[in-house]
Short mmCIF file of C-alpha atoms in Angstrom, two decimals:
data_model
loop_
_atom_site.label_atom_id
_atom_site.label_comp_id
_atom_site.label_asym_id
_atom_site.label_seq_id
_atom_site.Cartn_x
_atom_site.Cartn_y
_atom_site.Cartn_z
CA MET A 13 0.00 0.00 0.00
CA TYR A 14 1.29 3.44 -0.98
CA ILE A 15 0.01 6.45 1.00
CA ALA A 16 1.01 10.02 0.15
CA SER A 17 -0.06 13.65 0.34
CA THR A 18 0.54 15.93 -2.66
CA SER A 19 2.80 18.93 -3.07
CA ARG A 20 1.71 22.39 -4.12
CA THR A 21 2.28 23.31 -7.76
CA ALA A 22 1.59 26.41 -9.83
CA THR A 23 -1.86 25.03 -10.58
CA TYR A 24 -2.90 23.11 -7.47
CA THR A 25 -2.63 23.72 -3.77
CA ALA A 26 -1.01 21.11 -1.56
CA THR A 27 -3.35 18.37 -0.32
CA SER A 28 -2.96 16.76 3.08
CA ALA A 29 -4.03 13.16 3.63
CA VAL A 30 -5.96 11.56 6.50
CA VAL A 31 -6.30 7.80 6.08
CA GLY A 32 -8.10 5.13 8.12
CA ILE A 33 -7.42 1.39 7.77
CA ASP A 34 -9.57 -1.03 9.79
CA ASN A 35 -9.72 -4.84 10.07
CA CYS A 36 -7.03 -5.63 7.50
CA LEU A 37 -4.61 -8.48 6.87
CA PHE A 38 -1.22 -7.66 5.29
CA TYR A 39 0.27 -11.07 4.53
CA ASN A 40 3.35 -12.15 2.60
CA ASN A 41 3.89 -8.93 0.66
CA ALA A 42 7.38 -8.16 -0.62
CA CYS A 43 9.22 -5.04 -1.77
CA PRO A 44 12.62 -6.31 -2.92
CA GLY A 45 13.81 -3.23 -4.80
CA VAL A 46 14.49 -2.84 -8.51
CA GLY A 47 18.01 -2.86 -9.86
CA THR A 48 21.09 -1.16 -8.49
CA GLY A 49 20.47 1.80 -6.22
CA ILE A 50 16.66 1.46 -6.06
CA THR A 51 15.89 0.22 -2.56
CA GLY A 52 12.69 -1.65 -1.74
CA GLN A 53 11.10 0.13 1.24
CA GLY A 54 8.07 -1.04 3.19
CA GLY A 55 6.98 -4.65 2.75
CA ALA A 56 3.34 -3.81 3.51
CA ILE A 57 3.04 0.01 3.55
CA PHE A 58 5.11 2.93 2.25
CA GLN A 59 3.91 6.33 3.49
CA THR A 60 5.29 9.75 2.62
CA SER A 61 4.30 13.34 3.27
CA ALA A 62 4.91 16.10 0.73
CA SER A 63 6.24 19.56 1.45
CA THR A 64 3.53 21.65 3.25
CA ALA A 65 1.12 18.66 3.11
CA PRO A 66 1.17 16.36 6.18
CA VAL A 67 -0.27 12.86 6.17
CA THR A 68 -1.75 10.86 9.07
CA THR A 69 -2.80 7.22 8.88
CA THR A 70 -4.60 5.39 11.69
CA ILE A 71 -4.64 1.58 11.52
CA ARG A 72 -6.90 -0.43 13.84
CA HIS A 73 -7.09 -4.20 14.25
CA ALA A 74 -4.62 -5.13 11.53
CA THR A 75 -2.53 -8.28 11.27
CA PHE A 76 0.87 -7.91 9.58
CA GLN A 77 2.49 -11.31 8.95
CA ALA A 78 5.58 -12.37 6.98
CA ASN A 79 6.04 -9.20 4.93
CA SER A 80 9.53 -8.40 3.63
CA ALA A 81 11.56 -5.61 2.06
CA GLU A 82 15.11 -4.39 1.79
CA GLN A 83 14.22 -1.69 4.37
CA ALA A 84 11.23 -1.89 6.75
CA GLY A 85 9.69 -5.34 6.58
CA ALA A 86 6.31 -3.90 7.58
CA ILE A 87 6.08 -0.08 7.24
CA PHE A 88 8.40 2.61 5.84
CA ASN A 89 7.51 6.14 6.94
CA LEU A 90 9.11 9.03 5.03
CA ALA A 91 8.44 12.63 6.08
CA ALA A 92 9.22 15.74 4.09
CA THR A 93 10.98 18.71 5.68
CA GLY A 94 8.45 20.71 7.66
CA SER A 95 5.62 18.25 6.94
CA PRO A 96 4.77 15.51 9.48
CA SER A 97 4.07 11.92 8.42
CA VAL A 98 2.25 10.14 11.25
CA ILE A 99 1.20 6.49 11.60
CA ASN A 100 -0.99 5.37 14.50
CA LEU A 101 -1.16 1.59 14.86
CA ARG A 102 -3.65 0.20 17.39
CA ASN A 103 -4.89 -3.22 18.57
CA SER A 104 -2.70 -4.90 15.95
CA ILE A 105 -0.24 -7.78 15.46
CA LEU A 106 3.12 -7.55 13.68
CA TRP A 107 5.01 -10.81 13.26
CA ALA A 108 7.73 -12.57 11.23
CA HIS A 109 8.89 -9.67 9.07
CA THR A 110 12.24 -9.71 7.33
CA THR A 111 14.66 -7.18 5.79
CA THR A 112 17.67 -7.82 3.59
CA ILE A 113 19.45 -4.70 4.86
CA THR A 114 20.60 -5.89 8.26
CA THR A 115 20.52 -2.43 9.87
CA SER A 116 16.83 -2.01 9.06
CA ARG A 117 13.91 -3.27 11.13
CA MET A 118 10.18 -3.93 10.98
CA PHE A 119 9.59 -0.16 10.92
CA HIS A 120 11.88 2.42 9.32
CA THR A 121 11.20 6.13 9.85
CA SER A 122 13.10 8.64 7.74
CA HIS A 123 13.34 12.32 8.78
CA ALA A 124 12.74 13.81 12.21
CA MET A 125 9.10 14.67 11.41
CA GLY A 126 8.17 11.03 10.86
CA THR A 127 6.19 9.56 13.78
CA VAL A 128 4.87 6.07 14.57
CA ASN A 129 2.65 5.53 17.62
CA LEU A 130 1.85 1.96 18.73
CA ASN A 131 -0.99 1.29 21.16
CA ASN A 132 -1.91 -2.20 22.38
CA CYS A 133 0.11 -4.08 19.76
CA LEU A 134 1.99 -7.38 19.70
CA ALA A 135 5.34 -7.37 17.88
CA ASN A 136 8.28 -9.75 17.53
CA GLY A 137 11.02 -7.64 19.03
CA THR A 138 12.39 -7.42 22.53
CA ASN A 139 11.52 -3.73 22.89
CA LEU A 140 10.56 -0.62 20.92
CA THR A 141 14.13 0.02 19.82
CA ALA A 142 14.43 -3.49 18.41
CA ILE A 143 11.57 -3.02 15.94
CA PHE A 144 12.51 0.48 14.68
CA ALA A 145 15.31 1.84 12.52
CA GLY A 146 15.99 5.36 11.29
CA ASN A 147 15.10 8.56 13.13
CA GLY A 148 11.92 10.41 13.95
CA THR A 149 9.59 9.76 16.88
CA ARG A 150 8.25 6.39 17.99
CA THR A 151 6.08 5.55 20.99
CA GLY A 152 4.67 2.31 22.34
CA THR A 153 2.08 1.83 25.10
CA ASN A 154 0.60 -1.43 26.42
CA MET A 155 2.85 -3.43 24.11
CA ILE A 156 3.40 -7.20 24.00
CA TYR A 157 6.93 -8.03 22.87
CA ASN A 158 8.29 -11.31 21.51
CA GLN A 159 5.30 -13.51 22.42
CA ASN A 160 4.17 -15.76 19.58
CA PRO A 161 0.60 -14.82 18.59
CA LEU A 162 -0.18 -18.51 17.97
CA PHE A 163 -1.93 -18.20 14.63
CA VAL A 164 -3.97 -21.24 13.64
CA ASN A 165 -1.72 -21.82 10.60
CA ALA A 166 0.48 -18.97 9.44
CA VAL A 167 1.95 -21.09 6.65
CA THR A 168 -1.40 -21.52 4.90
CA GLY A 169 -2.51 -17.95 5.62
CA ASP A 170 -4.91 -18.72 8.50
CA MET A 171 -4.25 -15.84 10.93
CA ARG A 172 -7.02 -16.67 13.37
CA LEU A 173 -5.88 -16.96 16.97
CA SER A 174 -5.44 -20.33 18.65
CA ALA A 175 -6.44 -20.92 22.27
CA GLY A 176 -3.85 -19.46 24.62
CA SER A 177 -2.73 -16.70 22.26
CA PRO A 178 -1.38 -13.65 24.15
CA ALA A 179 -3.31 -11.50 21.67
CA ILE A 180 -6.70 -12.65 23.05
CA ASN A 181 -8.44 -9.85 25.01
CA ALA A 182 -5.25 -7.76 24.83
CA GLY A 183 -6.78 -4.88 22.91
CA SER A 184 -8.19 -1.62 24.18
CA ALA A 185 -11.92 -0.94 23.86
CA GLN A 186 -10.94 2.68 23.22
CA TYR A 187 -9.60 1.66 19.81
CA GLY A 188 -11.91 -1.29 19.24
CA LEU A 189 -14.26 -1.98 16.36
CA GLY A 190 -17.71 -3.55 16.62
CA VAL A 191 -16.87 -6.48 14.36
CA ASP A 192 -13.78 -8.16 12.93
CA LEU A 193 -12.71 -8.70 9.32
CA ILE A 194 -15.39 -11.35 8.66
CA GLY A 195 -18.19 -10.03 10.86
CA ASN A 196 -17.53 -11.69 14.24
CA THR A 197 -18.68 -9.43 17.09
CA ARG A 198 -16.04 -7.79 19.27
CA THR A 199 -17.01 -7.07 22.90
CA GLY A 200 -15.15 -5.87 26.00
CA ASN A 201 -11.40 -5.87 25.56
CA PRO A 202 -11.08 -7.08 21.96
CA ASP A 203 -8.50 -9.46 20.57
CA LEU A 204 -5.55 -7.99 18.71
CA GLY A 205 -5.41 -8.31 14.95
CA CYS A 206 -8.04 -8.64 12.26
CA TYR A 207 -9.78 -11.77 13.65
CA GLU A 208 -11.72 -12.03 16.91
CA ARG A 209 -11.63 -15.47 18.48
CA THR A 210 -15.15 -16.73 19.26
CA GLY A 211 -15.84 -20.16 20.74
CA GLU A 212 -13.53 -22.54 18.91
CA GLY A 213 -12.15 -19.68 16.83
CA ALA A 214 -13.37 -17.09 14.39
CA ARG A 215 -15.38 -18.53 11.54
CA MET A 216 -13.51 -18.17 8.32
CA ALA A 217 -14.09 -19.15 4.71
CA GLU A 218 -11.38 -21.73 4.14
CA PRO A 219 -9.74 -22.12 0.74
CA THR A 220 -9.75 -25.55 -0.86
CA THR A 221 -6.56 -27.51 -0.32
CA GLY A 222 -4.93 -30.69 -1.53
CA SER A 223 -7.23 -32.97 -3.51
CA ASP A 224 -10.15 -30.57 -3.02
CA ALA A 225 -8.44 -27.90 -5.11
CA GLY A 226 -9.08 -27.57 -8.83
CA PHE A 227 -5.52 -28.58 -9.73
CA ASN A 228 -2.99 -31.21 -8.68
CA ALA A 229 0.68 -30.60 -7.93
CA THR A 230 3.63 -33.00 -7.96
CA LEU A 231 6.90 -32.15 -6.16
CA PHE A 232 10.22 -33.79 -7.13
CA PRO A 233 12.82 -34.78 -6.11
CA ASN A 234 11.84 -35.18 -2.47
CA PRO A 235 14.00 -35.38 -0.39
CA THR A 236 16.33 -32.93 -2.15
CA SER A 237 19.73 -31.40 -1.55
CA GLY A 238 18.22 -28.02 -2.46
CA ALA A 239 16.79 -27.77 -5.97
CA PHE A 240 13.32 -29.12 -6.71
CA THR A 241 10.40 -28.64 -9.08
CA VAL A 242 6.65 -28.44 -8.50
CA SER A 243 4.65 -29.35 -11.61
CA PHE A 244 0.90 -28.75 -12.12
CA ASP A 245 -1.67 -30.63 -14.17
CA ARG A 246 -2.82 -27.35 -15.74
CA GLU A 247 -1.45 -23.85 -16.25
CA ILE A 248 -1.55 -21.81 -13.03
CA THR A 249 -1.82 -18.05 -12.53
CA GLY A 250 -1.05 -17.05 -8.95
CA PHE A 251 2.03 -17.64 -6.81
CA ALA A 252 4.12 -20.36 -5.19
CA GLN A 253 5.79 -19.93 -1.81
CA VAL A 254 8.15 -21.85 0.46
CA PHE A 255 7.93 -21.48 4.26
CA ASP A 256 9.99 -22.94 7.06
CA LEU A 257 8.15 -24.61 9.94
CA GLN A 258 8.22 -21.35 11.96
CA GLY A 259 6.03 -19.74 9.28
CA ARG A 260 8.81 -17.57 7.81
CA LEU A 261 8.70 -16.99 4.07
CA VAL A 262 11.82 -18.43 2.40
CA GLU A 263 11.10 -18.12 -1.33
CA SER A 264 8.25 -16.76 -3.46
CA LEU A 265 7.50 -16.96 -7.20
CA GLN A 266 4.81 -15.32 -9.31
CA LEU A 267 3.07 -17.72 -11.68
CA ASN A 268 1.60 -16.38 -14.92
CA GLY A 269 0.13 -19.27 -16.87
CA ALA A 270 2.90 -21.59 -15.65
CA ASN A 271 2.76 -25.38 -15.45
CA GLN A 272 5.67 -25.66 -13.02
CA ALA A 273 7.67 -23.75 -10.38
CA GLN A 274 11.34 -24.31 -9.63
CA PHE A 275 13.05 -23.58 -6.30
CA ASP A 276 16.56 -23.96 -4.91
CA LEU A 277 16.90 -24.16 -1.13
CA GLY A 278 20.58 -25.04 -1.25
CA GLY A 279 21.37 -22.02 0.90
CA GLN A 280 18.87 -23.02 3.60
CA THR A 281 19.43 -25.31 6.58
CA ALA A 282 18.46 -28.97 6.40
CA GLY A 283 14.94 -29.85 7.48
CA ALA A 284 11.28 -29.77 6.44
CA TYR A 285 9.71 -26.91 4.47
CA LEU A 286 6.18 -26.28 3.28
CA VAL A 287 5.43 -25.35 -0.31
CA ARG A 288 2.18 -23.44 -0.92
CA ILE A 289 0.69 -22.90 -4.38
CA VAL A 290 -2.18 -20.42 -4.69
CA SER A 291 -4.37 -19.85 -7.73
CA GLY A 292 -7.44 -17.72 -7.00
CA ASN A 293 -9.25 -19.45 -4.10
CA GLU A 294 -7.49 -22.74 -4.75
CA VAL A 295 -4.57 -23.69 -2.53
CA VAL A 296 -2.32 -26.76 -2.57
CA THR A 297 0.27 -27.34 0.17
CA LYS A 298 3.16 -29.81 -0.10
CA GLN A 299 6.05 -30.70 2.19
CA VAL A 300 9.65 -30.97 0.99
CA ILE A 301 12.64 -32.32 2.92
CA VAL A 302 16.04 -30.70 2.42
CA LYS A 303 18.98 -32.97 3.24
CA LYS A 304 22.60 -31.88 3.36
CA PRO A 305 25.51 -34.15 2.38
#
């Protein structure tokens, strides 16, 4: 998602931006950069203010999972001189984000007038400093650090909360919404993230998997020393992904009318990985074993 205000020109006055994002799931997005010198910034969101035109975005009950970028695995916040860029993130979960620039973090704020305020959020970092890079202002109140949110199945994209999740009832009613992403009622202190756990878990329209999907996939060789191929019985438009068993995205390929996907995990550690192929609402998941000599 790209969020920006607009600068003043000879024809138009500057336009500030006020944005609200509620009950959203940002899952497995990537901003890898393009070519030499063009850095990918903000795996899920890139926000920037323009000169004389501030921008403020308030995000409530969002789940950010497994997004990646060169800088800022989740959100990159760029402020112009003299023009604040503010992000308020409330009752949300941020987990398993990665950056290829080792000095970056989940959030990256550029310029002193960039601000990120976290209220009642769960994040995988030991403290506020561990999840931010850059300058600007950052605040965190009623935070939960480094406690696994216990998603039902992060690998297959099911971000509902399992029993015992630290995100259950950890939200503030002050920032709460009446319902979650799929219409479950939120009452009292709401759960963090886009899904409210009710009874045995939030109801959720499940994608078809395995033999119930409209296509079949064959993975070979398995086990493998690294390289392997997944072939399909028809041409697929969508994407193929490889996750480790902690739910971290390892590889991702776009599929545009393809009948196979090729991966090489030779640089990964030995062990089991899950391969997920998505085409529309059809999902097939396979397991591959990587063995080292």
